[in-house]
Amino acid sequence: MAKWTPKHEAPEPLEGPVVATITGGTILWFVLFVVQLPFYGWFDDRDLTWWVWTCLAGGGLGIIGIWYVRRRDAALKRAAAEKEPDSATKPETEQSPAPSSD
């Protein structure tokens, strides 16, 4: 039997406030880490310390994510700026001089 492949193009990806979303998620991971720290003994007694370290890892990976999406956003803006020429660099249309009445 032949493998089925779609015959239509994939839709364009949705663009949203990516930097704000990643920053918010990173802050949330760090807040969860700090909130769990006073209860480290409770987590240790139940062999659940991975909860604490997962939050720290999420915050650390979020920092890398913030760096990545900020660079990506800047690159997209640079590419868009290069694609659209500025109005200052556009050649102005030459106007013909008015006919003289000599």
mmCIF file with all atom_site columns, C-alpha atoms in Angstrom:
data_model
loop_
_atom_site.group_PDB
_atom_site.id
_atom_site.type_symbol
_atom_site.label_atom_id
_atom_site.label_alt_id
_atom_site.label_comp_id
_atom_site.label_asym_id
_atom_site.label_entity_id
_atom_site.label_seq_id
_atom_site.pdbx_PDB_ins_code
_atom_site.Cartn_x
_atom_site.Cartn_y
_atom_site.Cartn_z
_atom_site.occupancy
_atom_site.B_iso_or_equiv
_atom_site.pdbx_formal_charge
_atom_site.auth_seq_id
_atom_site.auth_comp_id
_atom_site.auth_asym_id
_atom_site.auth_atom_id
_atom_site.pdbx_PDB_model_num
ATOM 1   C CA . MET A 1 1   ? 0.000  0.000  0.000   1.00 0.00 ? 1   MET A CA 1
ATOM 2   C CA . ALA A 1 2   ? 1.336  3.436  -0.923  1.00 0.00 ? 2   ALA A CA 1
ATOM 3   C CA . LYS A 1 3   ? 2.034  5.952  1.760   1.00 0.00 ? 3   LYS A CA 1
ATOM 4   C CA . TRP A 1 4   ? -0.522 8.760  1.771   1.00 0.00 ? 4   TRP A CA 1
ATOM 5   C CA . THR A 1 5   ? 0.835  12.259 1.369   1.00 0.00 ? 5   THR A CA 1
ATOM 6   C CA . PRO A 1 6   ? -1.244 15.425 1.435   1.00 0.00 ? 6   PRO A CA 1
ATOM 7   C CA . LYS A 1 7   ? -1.669 17.237 -1.853  1.00 0.00 ? 7   LYS A CA 1
ATOM 8   C CA . HIS A 1 8   ? -2.114 20.732 -0.421  1.00 0.00 ? 8   HIS A CA 1
ATOM 9   C CA . GLU A 1 9   ? 0.343  23.249 0.919   1.00 0.00 ? 9   GLU A CA 1
ATOM 10  C CA . ALA A 1 10  ? 0.816  23.747 4.616   1.00 0.00 ? 10  ALA A CA 1
ATOM 11  C CA . PRO A 1 11  ? -0.712 26.927 6.043   1.00 0.00 ? 11  PRO A CA 1
ATOM 12  C CA . GLU A 1 12  ? 1.481  29.856 7.017   1.00 0.00 ? 12  GLU A CA 1
ATOM 13  C CA . PRO A 1 13  ? 2.639  29.766 10.666  1.00 0.00 ? 13  PRO A CA 1
ATOM 14  C CA . LEU A 1 14  ? 0.851  32.067 13.071  1.00 0.00 ? 14  LEU A CA 1
ATOM 15  C CA . GLU A 1 15  ? 2.911  34.950 14.355  1.00 0.00 ? 15  GLU A CA 1
ATOM 16  C CA . GLY A 1 16  ? 2.144  36.417 17.723  1.00 0.00 ? 16  GLY A CA 1
ATOM 17  C CA . PRO A 1 17  ? 3.874  38.051 20.669  1.00 0.00 ? 17  PRO A CA 1
ATOM 18  C CA . VAL A 1 18  ? 6.531  35.335 20.831  1.00 0.00 ? 18  VAL A CA 1
ATOM 19  C CA . VAL A 1 19  ? 9.054  37.243 22.950  1.00 0.00 ? 19  VAL A CA 1
ATOM 20  C CA . ALA A 1 20  ? 6.423  38.153 25.540  1.00 0.00 ? 20  ALA A CA 1
ATOM 21  C CA . THR A 1 21  ? 5.113  34.589 25.655  1.00 0.00 ? 21  THR A CA 1
ATOM 22  C CA . ILE A 1 22  ? 8.548  33.047 26.202  1.00 0.00 ? 22  ILE A CA 1
ATOM 23  C CA . THR A 1 23  ? 9.444  35.701 28.785  1.00 0.00 ? 23  THR A CA 1
ATOM 24  C CA . GLY A 1 24  ? 6.208  35.082 30.677  1.00 0.00 ? 24  GLY A CA 1
ATOM 25  C CA . GLY A 1 25  ? 6.782  31.330 30.672  1.00 0.00 ? 25  GLY A CA 1
ATOM 26  C CA . THR A 1 26  ? 10.349 31.757 31.906  1.00 0.00 ? 26  THR A CA 1
ATOM 27  C CA . ILE A 1 27  ? 9.230  33.992 34.749  1.00 0.00 ? 27  ILE A CA 1
ATOM 28  C CA . LEU A 1 28  ? 6.578  31.433 35.666  1.00 0.00 ? 28  LEU A CA 1
ATOM 29  C CA . TRP A 1 29  ? 9.170  28.620 35.819  1.00 0.00 ? 29  TRP A CA 1
ATOM 30  C CA . PHE A 1 30  ? 11.442 30.682 38.082  1.00 0.00 ? 30  PHE A CA 1
ATOM 31  C CA . VAL A 1 31  ? 8.529  31.663 40.340  1.00 0.00 ? 31  VAL A CA 1
ATOM 32  C CA . LEU A 1 32  ? 7.541  28.004 40.678  1.00 0.00 ? 32  LEU A CA 1
ATOM 33  C CA . PHE A 1 33  ? 11.138 27.137 41.548  1.00 0.00 ? 33  PHE A CA 1
ATOM 34  C CA . VAL A 1 34  ? 11.338 29.815 44.261  1.00 0.00 ? 34  VAL A CA 1
ATOM 35  C CA . VAL A 1 35  ? 7.935  28.858 45.689  1.00 0.00 ? 35  VAL A CA 1
ATOM 36  C CA . GLN A 1 36  ? 8.977  25.201 45.987  1.00 0.00 ? 36  GLN A CA 1
ATOM 37  C CA . LEU A 1 37  ? 12.341 25.883 47.648  1.00 0.00 ? 37  LEU A CA 1
ATOM 38  C CA . PRO A 1 38  ? 10.953 26.230 51.220  1.00 0.00 ? 38  PRO A CA 1
ATOM 39  C CA . PHE A 1 39  ? 9.319  22.810 50.811  1.00 0.00 ? 39  PHE A CA 1
ATOM 40  C CA . TYR A 1 40  ? 12.456 21.050 49.580  1.00 0.00 ? 40  TYR A CA 1
ATOM 41  C CA . GLY A 1 41  ? 12.470 18.751 52.627  1.00 0.00 ? 41  GLY A CA 1
ATOM 42  C CA . TRP A 1 42  ? 8.896  17.673 51.927  1.00 0.00 ? 42  TRP A CA 1
ATOM 43  C CA . PHE A 1 43  ? 9.780  16.905 48.301  1.00 0.00 ? 43  PHE A CA 1
ATOM 44  C CA . ASP A 1 44  ? 12.939 15.069 49.424  1.00 0.00 ? 44  ASP A CA 1
ATOM 45  C CA . ASP A 1 45  ? 11.000 12.880 51.895  1.00 0.00 ? 45  ASP A CA 1
ATOM 46  C CA . ARG A 1 46  ? 8.673  11.746 49.106  1.00 0.00 ? 46  ARG A CA 1
ATOM 47  C CA . ASP A 1 47  ? 11.424 11.376 46.477  1.00 0.00 ? 47  ASP A CA 1
ATOM 48  C CA . LEU A 1 48  ? 9.908  14.196 44.415  1.00 0.00 ? 48  LEU A CA 1
ATOM 49  C CA . THR A 1 49  ? 12.866 16.589 44.245  1.00 0.00 ? 49  THR A CA 1
ATOM 50  C CA . TRP A 1 50  ? 12.698 16.333 40.476  1.00 0.00 ? 50  TRP A CA 1
ATOM 51  C CA . TRP A 1 51  ? 9.735  18.754 40.672  1.00 0.00 ? 51  TRP A CA 1
ATOM 52  C CA . VAL A 1 52  ? 12.020 21.458 42.060  1.00 0.00 ? 52  VAL A CA 1
ATOM 53  C CA . TRP A 1 53  ? 14.822 20.805 39.582  1.00 0.00 ? 53  TRP A CA 1
ATOM 54  C CA . THR A 1 54  ? 12.386 20.638 36.669  1.00 0.00 ? 54  THR A CA 1
ATOM 55  C CA . CYS A 1 55  ? 11.280 24.198 37.459  1.00 0.00 ? 55  CYS A CA 1
ATOM 56  C CA . LEU A 1 56  ? 14.896 25.358 37.572  1.00 0.00 ? 56  LEU A CA 1
ATOM 57  C CA . ALA A 1 57  ? 15.632 23.624 34.256  1.00 0.00 ? 57  ALA A CA 1
ATOM 58  C CA . GLY A 1 58  ? 12.523 25.231 32.734  1.00 0.00 ? 58  GLY A CA 1
ATOM 59  C CA . GLY A 1 59  ? 13.734 28.663 33.839  1.00 0.00 ? 59  GLY A CA 1
ATOM 60  C CA . GLY A 1 60  ? 17.232 28.030 32.496  1.00 0.00 ? 60  GLY A CA 1
ATOM 61  C CA . LEU A 1 61  ? 15.946 26.797 29.148  1.00 0.00 ? 61  LEU A CA 1
ATOM 62  C CA . GLY A 1 62  ? 13.588 29.754 29.086  1.00 0.00 ? 62  GLY A CA 1
ATOM 63  C CA . ILE A 1 63  ? 16.564 32.126 29.297  1.00 0.00 ? 63  ILE A CA 1
ATOM 64  C CA . ILE A 1 64  ? 18.019 30.418 26.226  1.00 0.00 ? 64  ILE A CA 1
ATOM 65  C CA . GLY A 1 65  ? 14.584 30.690 24.594  1.00 0.00 ? 65  GLY A CA 1
ATOM 66  C CA . ILE A 1 66  ? 14.368 34.424 25.290  1.00 0.00 ? 66  ILE A CA 1
ATOM 67  C CA . TRP A 1 67  ? 17.793 34.939 23.730  1.00 0.00 ? 67  TRP A CA 1
ATOM 68  C CA . TYR A 1 68  ? 16.761 32.868 20.691  1.00 0.00 ? 68  TYR A CA 1
ATOM 69  C CA . VAL A 1 69  ? 13.382 34.525 20.021  1.00 0.00 ? 69  VAL A CA 1
ATOM 70  C CA . ARG A 1 70  ? 14.769 38.038 20.497  1.00 0.00 ? 70  ARG A CA 1
ATOM 71  C CA . ARG A 1 71  ? 17.449 37.346 17.885  1.00 0.00 ? 71  ARG A CA 1
ATOM 72  C CA . ARG A 1 72  ? 14.858 35.747 15.590  1.00 0.00 ? 72  ARG A CA 1
ATOM 73  C CA . ASP A 1 73  ? 12.514 38.724 15.969  1.00 0.00 ? 73  ASP A CA 1
ATOM 74  C CA . ALA A 1 74  ? 15.353 41.148 15.216  1.00 0.00 ? 74  ALA A CA 1
ATOM 75  C CA . ALA A 1 75  ? 16.362 39.121 12.137  1.00 0.00 ? 75  ALA A CA 1
ATOM 76  C CA . LEU A 1 76  ? 12.773 39.096 10.849  1.00 0.00 ? 76  LEU A CA 1
ATOM 77  C CA . LYS A 1 77  ? 12.527 42.863 11.315  1.00 0.00 ? 77  LYS A CA 1
ATOM 78  C CA . ARG A 1 78  ? 15.863 43.384 9.530   1.00 0.00 ? 78  ARG A CA 1
ATOM 79  C CA . ALA A 1 79  ? 14.737 41.195 6.636   1.00 0.00 ? 79  ALA A CA 1
ATOM 80  C CA . ALA A 1 80  ? 11.449 43.084 6.367   1.00 0.00 ? 80  ALA A CA 1
ATOM 81  C CA . ALA A 1 81  ? 13.294 46.416 6.415   1.00 0.00 ? 81  ALA A CA 1
ATOM 82  C CA . GLU A 1 82  ? 15.650 45.274 3.658   1.00 0.00 ? 82  GLU A CA 1
ATOM 83  C CA . LYS A 1 83  ? 12.744 44.037 1.589   1.00 0.00 ? 83  LYS A CA 1
ATOM 84  C CA . GLU A 1 84  ? 10.933 47.394 1.704   1.00 0.00 ? 84  GLU A CA 1
ATOM 85  C CA . PRO A 1 85  ? 13.062 50.260 0.425   1.00 0.00 ? 85  PRO A CA 1
ATOM 86  C CA . ASP A 1 86  ? 12.829 53.429 2.480   1.00 0.00 ? 86  ASP A CA 1
ATOM 87  C CA . SER A 1 87  ? 11.016 56.413 1.052   1.00 0.00 ? 87  SER A CA 1
ATOM 88  C CA . ALA A 1 88  ? 14.233 58.435 1.484   1.00 0.00 ? 88  ALA A CA 1
ATOM 89  C CA . THR A 1 89  ? 16.142 56.111 -0.842  1.00 0.00 ? 89  THR A CA 1
ATOM 90  C CA . LYS A 1 90  ? 13.402 55.922 -3.477  1.00 0.00 ? 90  LYS A CA 1
ATOM 91  C CA . PRO A 1 91  ? 14.183 57.948 -6.561  1.00 0.00 ? 91  PRO A CA 1
ATOM 92  C CA . GLU A 1 92  ? 11.757 60.808 -6.830  1.00 0.00 ? 92  GLU A CA 1
ATOM 93  C CA . THR A 1 93  ? 9.818  61.124 -10.029 1.00 0.00 ? 93  THR A CA 1
ATOM 94  C CA . GLU A 1 94  ? 11.287 63.797 -12.199 1.00 0.00 ? 94  GLU A CA 1
ATOM 95  C CA . GLN A 1 95  ? 8.949  66.600 -13.052 1.00 0.00 ? 95  GLN A CA 1
ATOM 96  C CA . SER A 1 96  ? 9.354  68.282 -16.371 1.00 0.00 ? 96  SER A CA 1
ATOM 97  C CA . PRO A 1 97  ? 10.008 72.004 -16.193 1.00 0.00 ? 97  PRO A CA 1
ATOM 98  C CA . ALA A 1 98  ? 7.116  74.267 -16.971 1.00 0.00 ? 98  ALA A CA 1
ATOM 99  C CA . PRO A 1 99  ? 7.141  75.546 -20.566 1.00 0.00 ? 99  PRO A CA 1
ATOM 100 C CA . SER A 1 100 ? 8.500  79.039 -20.842 1.00 0.00 ? 100 SER A CA 1
ATOM 101 C CA . SER A 1 101 ? 6.361  81.762 -22.443 1.00 0.00 ? 101 SER A CA 1
ATOM 102 C CA . ASP A 1 102 ? 9.156  83.467 -24.400 1.00 0.00 ? 102 ASP A CA 1
#
